[in-house]
PDB file of C-alpha atoms in Angstrom:
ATOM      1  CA  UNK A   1     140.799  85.376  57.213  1.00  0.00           C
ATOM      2  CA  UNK A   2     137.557  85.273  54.992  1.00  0.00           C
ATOM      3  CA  UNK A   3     136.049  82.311  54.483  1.00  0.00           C
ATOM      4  CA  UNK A   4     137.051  80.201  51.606  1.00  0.00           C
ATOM      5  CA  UNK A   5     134.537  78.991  48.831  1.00  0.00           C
ATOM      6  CA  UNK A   6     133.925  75.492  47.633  1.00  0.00           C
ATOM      7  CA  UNK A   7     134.863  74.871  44.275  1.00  0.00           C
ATOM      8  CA  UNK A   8     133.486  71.792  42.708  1.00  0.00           C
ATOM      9  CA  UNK A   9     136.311  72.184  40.209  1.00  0.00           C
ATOM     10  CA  UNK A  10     138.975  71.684  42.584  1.00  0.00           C
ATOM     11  CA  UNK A  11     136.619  68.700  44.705  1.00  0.00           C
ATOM     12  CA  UNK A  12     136.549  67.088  40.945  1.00  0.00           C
ATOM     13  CA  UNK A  13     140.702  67.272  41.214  1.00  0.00           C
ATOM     14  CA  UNK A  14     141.144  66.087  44.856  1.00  0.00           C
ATOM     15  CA  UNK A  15     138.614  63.015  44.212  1.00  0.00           C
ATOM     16  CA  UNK A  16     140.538  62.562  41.150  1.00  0.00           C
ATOM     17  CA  UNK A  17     144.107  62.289  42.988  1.00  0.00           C
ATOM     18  CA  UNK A  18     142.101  60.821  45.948  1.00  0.00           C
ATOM     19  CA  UNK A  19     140.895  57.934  43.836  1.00  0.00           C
ATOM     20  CA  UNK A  20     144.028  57.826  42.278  1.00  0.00           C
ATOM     21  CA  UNK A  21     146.494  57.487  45.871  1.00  0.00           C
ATOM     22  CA  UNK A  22     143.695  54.832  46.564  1.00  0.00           C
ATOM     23  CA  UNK A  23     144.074  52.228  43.611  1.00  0.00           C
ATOM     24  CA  UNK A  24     147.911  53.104  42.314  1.00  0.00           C
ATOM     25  CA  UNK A  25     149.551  53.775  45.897  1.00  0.00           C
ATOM     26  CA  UNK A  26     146.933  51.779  48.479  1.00  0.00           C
ATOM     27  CA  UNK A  27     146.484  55.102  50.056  1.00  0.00           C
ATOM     28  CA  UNK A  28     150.122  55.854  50.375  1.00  0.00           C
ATOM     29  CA  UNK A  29     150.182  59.697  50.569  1.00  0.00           C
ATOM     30  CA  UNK A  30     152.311  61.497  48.150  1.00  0.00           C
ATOM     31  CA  UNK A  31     151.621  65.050  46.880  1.00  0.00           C
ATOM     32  CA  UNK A  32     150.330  65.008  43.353  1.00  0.00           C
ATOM     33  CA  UNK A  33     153.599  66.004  40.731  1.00  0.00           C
ATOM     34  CA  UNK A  34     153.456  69.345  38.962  1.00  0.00           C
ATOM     35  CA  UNK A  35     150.100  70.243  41.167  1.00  0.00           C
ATOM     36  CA  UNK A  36     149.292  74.036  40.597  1.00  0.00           C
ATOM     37  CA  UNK A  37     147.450  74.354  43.432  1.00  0.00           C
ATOM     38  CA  UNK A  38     148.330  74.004  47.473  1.00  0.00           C
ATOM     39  CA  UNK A  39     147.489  70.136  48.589  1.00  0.00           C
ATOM     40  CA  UNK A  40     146.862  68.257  51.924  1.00  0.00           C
ATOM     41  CA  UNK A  41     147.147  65.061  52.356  1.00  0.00           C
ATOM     42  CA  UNK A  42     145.167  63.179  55.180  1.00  0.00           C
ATOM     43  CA  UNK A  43     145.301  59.376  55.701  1.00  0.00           C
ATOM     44  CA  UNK A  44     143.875  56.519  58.496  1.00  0.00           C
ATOM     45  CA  UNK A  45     142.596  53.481  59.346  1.00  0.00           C
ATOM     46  CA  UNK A  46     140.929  51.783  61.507  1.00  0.00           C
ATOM     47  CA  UNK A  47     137.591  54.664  61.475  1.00  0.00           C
ATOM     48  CA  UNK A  48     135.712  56.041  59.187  1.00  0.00           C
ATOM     49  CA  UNK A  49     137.346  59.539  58.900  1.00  0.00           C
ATOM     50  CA  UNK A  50     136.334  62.302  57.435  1.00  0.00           C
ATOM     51  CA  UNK A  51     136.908  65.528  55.833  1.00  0.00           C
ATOM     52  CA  UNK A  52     136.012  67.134  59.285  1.00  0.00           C
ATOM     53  CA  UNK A  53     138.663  64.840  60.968  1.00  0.00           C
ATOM     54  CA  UNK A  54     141.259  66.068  58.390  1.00  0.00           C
ATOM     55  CA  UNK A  55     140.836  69.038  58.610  1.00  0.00           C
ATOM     56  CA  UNK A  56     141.095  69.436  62.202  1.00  0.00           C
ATOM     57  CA  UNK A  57     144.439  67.396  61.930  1.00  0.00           C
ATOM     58  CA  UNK A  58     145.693  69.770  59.676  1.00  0.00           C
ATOM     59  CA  UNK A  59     144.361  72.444  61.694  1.00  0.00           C
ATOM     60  CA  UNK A  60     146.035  71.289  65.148  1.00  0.00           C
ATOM     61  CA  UNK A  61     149.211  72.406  63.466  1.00  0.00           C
ATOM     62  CA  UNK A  62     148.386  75.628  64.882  1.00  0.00           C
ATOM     63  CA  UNK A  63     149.988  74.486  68.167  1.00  0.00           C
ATOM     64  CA  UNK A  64     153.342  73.829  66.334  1.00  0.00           C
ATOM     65  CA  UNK A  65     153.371  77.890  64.589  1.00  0.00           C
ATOM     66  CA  UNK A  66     155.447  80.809  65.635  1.00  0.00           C
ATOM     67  CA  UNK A  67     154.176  83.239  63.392  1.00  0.00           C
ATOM     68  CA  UNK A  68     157.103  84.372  60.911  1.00  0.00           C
ATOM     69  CA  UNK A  69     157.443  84.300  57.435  1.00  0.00           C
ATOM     70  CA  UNK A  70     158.020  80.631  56.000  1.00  0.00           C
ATOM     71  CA  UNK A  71     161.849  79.654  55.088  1.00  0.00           C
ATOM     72  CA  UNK A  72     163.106  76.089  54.901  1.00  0.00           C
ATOM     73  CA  UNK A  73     163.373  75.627  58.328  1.00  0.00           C
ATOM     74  CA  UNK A  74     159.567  76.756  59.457  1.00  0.00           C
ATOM     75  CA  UNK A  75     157.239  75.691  57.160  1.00  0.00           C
ATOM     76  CA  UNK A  76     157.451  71.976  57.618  1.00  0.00           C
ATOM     77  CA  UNK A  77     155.525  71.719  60.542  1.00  0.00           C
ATOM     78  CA  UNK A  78     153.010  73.578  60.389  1.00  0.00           C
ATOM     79  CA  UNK A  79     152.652  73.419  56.567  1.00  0.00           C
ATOM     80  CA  UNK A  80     148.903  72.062  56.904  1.00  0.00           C
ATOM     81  CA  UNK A  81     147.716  74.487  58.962  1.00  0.00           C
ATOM     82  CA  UNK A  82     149.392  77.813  56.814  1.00  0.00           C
ATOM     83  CA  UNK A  83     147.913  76.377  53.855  1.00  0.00           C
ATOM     84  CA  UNK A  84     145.000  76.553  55.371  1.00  0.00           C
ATOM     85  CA  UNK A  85     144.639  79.986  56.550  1.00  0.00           C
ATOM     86  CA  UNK A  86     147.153  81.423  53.491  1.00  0.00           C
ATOM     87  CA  UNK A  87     145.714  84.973  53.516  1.00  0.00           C
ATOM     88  CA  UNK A  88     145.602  85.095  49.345  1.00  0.00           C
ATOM     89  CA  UNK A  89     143.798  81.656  49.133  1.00  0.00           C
ATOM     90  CA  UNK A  90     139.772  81.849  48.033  1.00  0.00           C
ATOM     91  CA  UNK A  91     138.928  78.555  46.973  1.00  0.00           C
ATOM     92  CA  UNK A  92     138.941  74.794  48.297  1.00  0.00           C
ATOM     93  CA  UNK A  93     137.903  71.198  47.022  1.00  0.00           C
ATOM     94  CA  UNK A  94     138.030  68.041  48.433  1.00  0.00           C
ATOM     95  CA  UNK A  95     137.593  64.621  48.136  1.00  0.00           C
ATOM     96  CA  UNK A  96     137.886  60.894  49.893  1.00  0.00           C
ATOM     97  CA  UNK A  97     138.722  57.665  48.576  1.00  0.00           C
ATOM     98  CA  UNK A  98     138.816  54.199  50.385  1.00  0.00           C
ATOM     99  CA  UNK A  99     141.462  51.723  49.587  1.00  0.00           C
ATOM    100  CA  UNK A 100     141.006  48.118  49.412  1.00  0.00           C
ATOM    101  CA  UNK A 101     143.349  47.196  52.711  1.00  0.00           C
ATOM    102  CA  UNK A 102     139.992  49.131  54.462  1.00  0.00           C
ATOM    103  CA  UNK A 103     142.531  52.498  54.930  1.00  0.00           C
ATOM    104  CA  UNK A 104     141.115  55.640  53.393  1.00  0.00           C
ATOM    105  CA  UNK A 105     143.077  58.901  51.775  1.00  0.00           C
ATOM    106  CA  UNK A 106     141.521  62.509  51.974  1.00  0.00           C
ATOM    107  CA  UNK A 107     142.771  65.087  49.803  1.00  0.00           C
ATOM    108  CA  UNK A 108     142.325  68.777  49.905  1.00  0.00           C
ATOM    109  CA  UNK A 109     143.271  71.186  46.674  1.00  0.00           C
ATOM    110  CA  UNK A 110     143.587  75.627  47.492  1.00  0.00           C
ATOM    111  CA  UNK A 111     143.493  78.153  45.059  1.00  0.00           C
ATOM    112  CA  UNK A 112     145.435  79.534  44.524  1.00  0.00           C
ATOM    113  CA  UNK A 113     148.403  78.160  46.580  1.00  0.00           C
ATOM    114  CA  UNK A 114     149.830  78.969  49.878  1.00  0.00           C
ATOM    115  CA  UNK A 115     153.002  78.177  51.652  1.00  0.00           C
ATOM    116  CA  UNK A 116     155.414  80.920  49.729  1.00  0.00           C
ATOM    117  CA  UNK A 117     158.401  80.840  51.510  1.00  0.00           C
ATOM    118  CA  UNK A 118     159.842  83.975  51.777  1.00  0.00           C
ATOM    119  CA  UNK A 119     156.219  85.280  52.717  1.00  0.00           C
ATOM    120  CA  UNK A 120     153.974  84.806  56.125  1.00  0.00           C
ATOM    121  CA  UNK A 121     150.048  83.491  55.661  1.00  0.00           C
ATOM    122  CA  UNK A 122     148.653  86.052  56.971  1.00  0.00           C
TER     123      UNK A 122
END
């Protein structure tokens, strides 16, 4: 897959529902509501992750793919990892946020958005 490209756009939205997970949910993860792009969520304590670390978490999903076009049973476990590598995806943001319990939230935001099911990533 090409490379994607860093938008600071979509780094200004992840640090925005980043900062947001941090203060409103103490770094519980939950996908941002009505998000038009693809999101992944990374979250830990007890280090000082980073958006490396998340993104080979995300990334190790690899091991749990069969290639095959997502449905509602297949796409669950590897949904990190297709989003990822979603062959129609260009562009990718980031951002971190540190919550007060000393826990930190990482959130990525693709454009456009992966993980169609009915369709395989690549």
């Amino acid at each position: 897959m090409p490379p994607l490209t860093w938008s600071a756009e979509l780094a200004a939205v992840a640090q925005q529902w980043a900062d947001q997970l941090a203060r409103d949910r103490r770094c519980g993860l939950m996908h941002k509501p009505d998000n038009r792009y693809g999101e992944n969520l990374f979250g830990g304590s007890g280090a000082a992750w980073t958006a490396k670390d998340a993104s080979e978490a995300w990334y190790s999903e690899i091991n749990d793919y069969q290639y095959a076009v997502l449905d509602d049973n297949n796409w669950y476990a590897a949904g990190h990892y297709t989003q990822m590598v979603w062959r129609t995806t260009t562009r990718l943001g980031m951002g971190v946020a540190h919550c007060a319990s000393g826990a930190m939230v990482i959130t990525a935001e693709y454009d456009p958005p992966g993980n169609i099911i009915g369709e395989a990533p690549y």
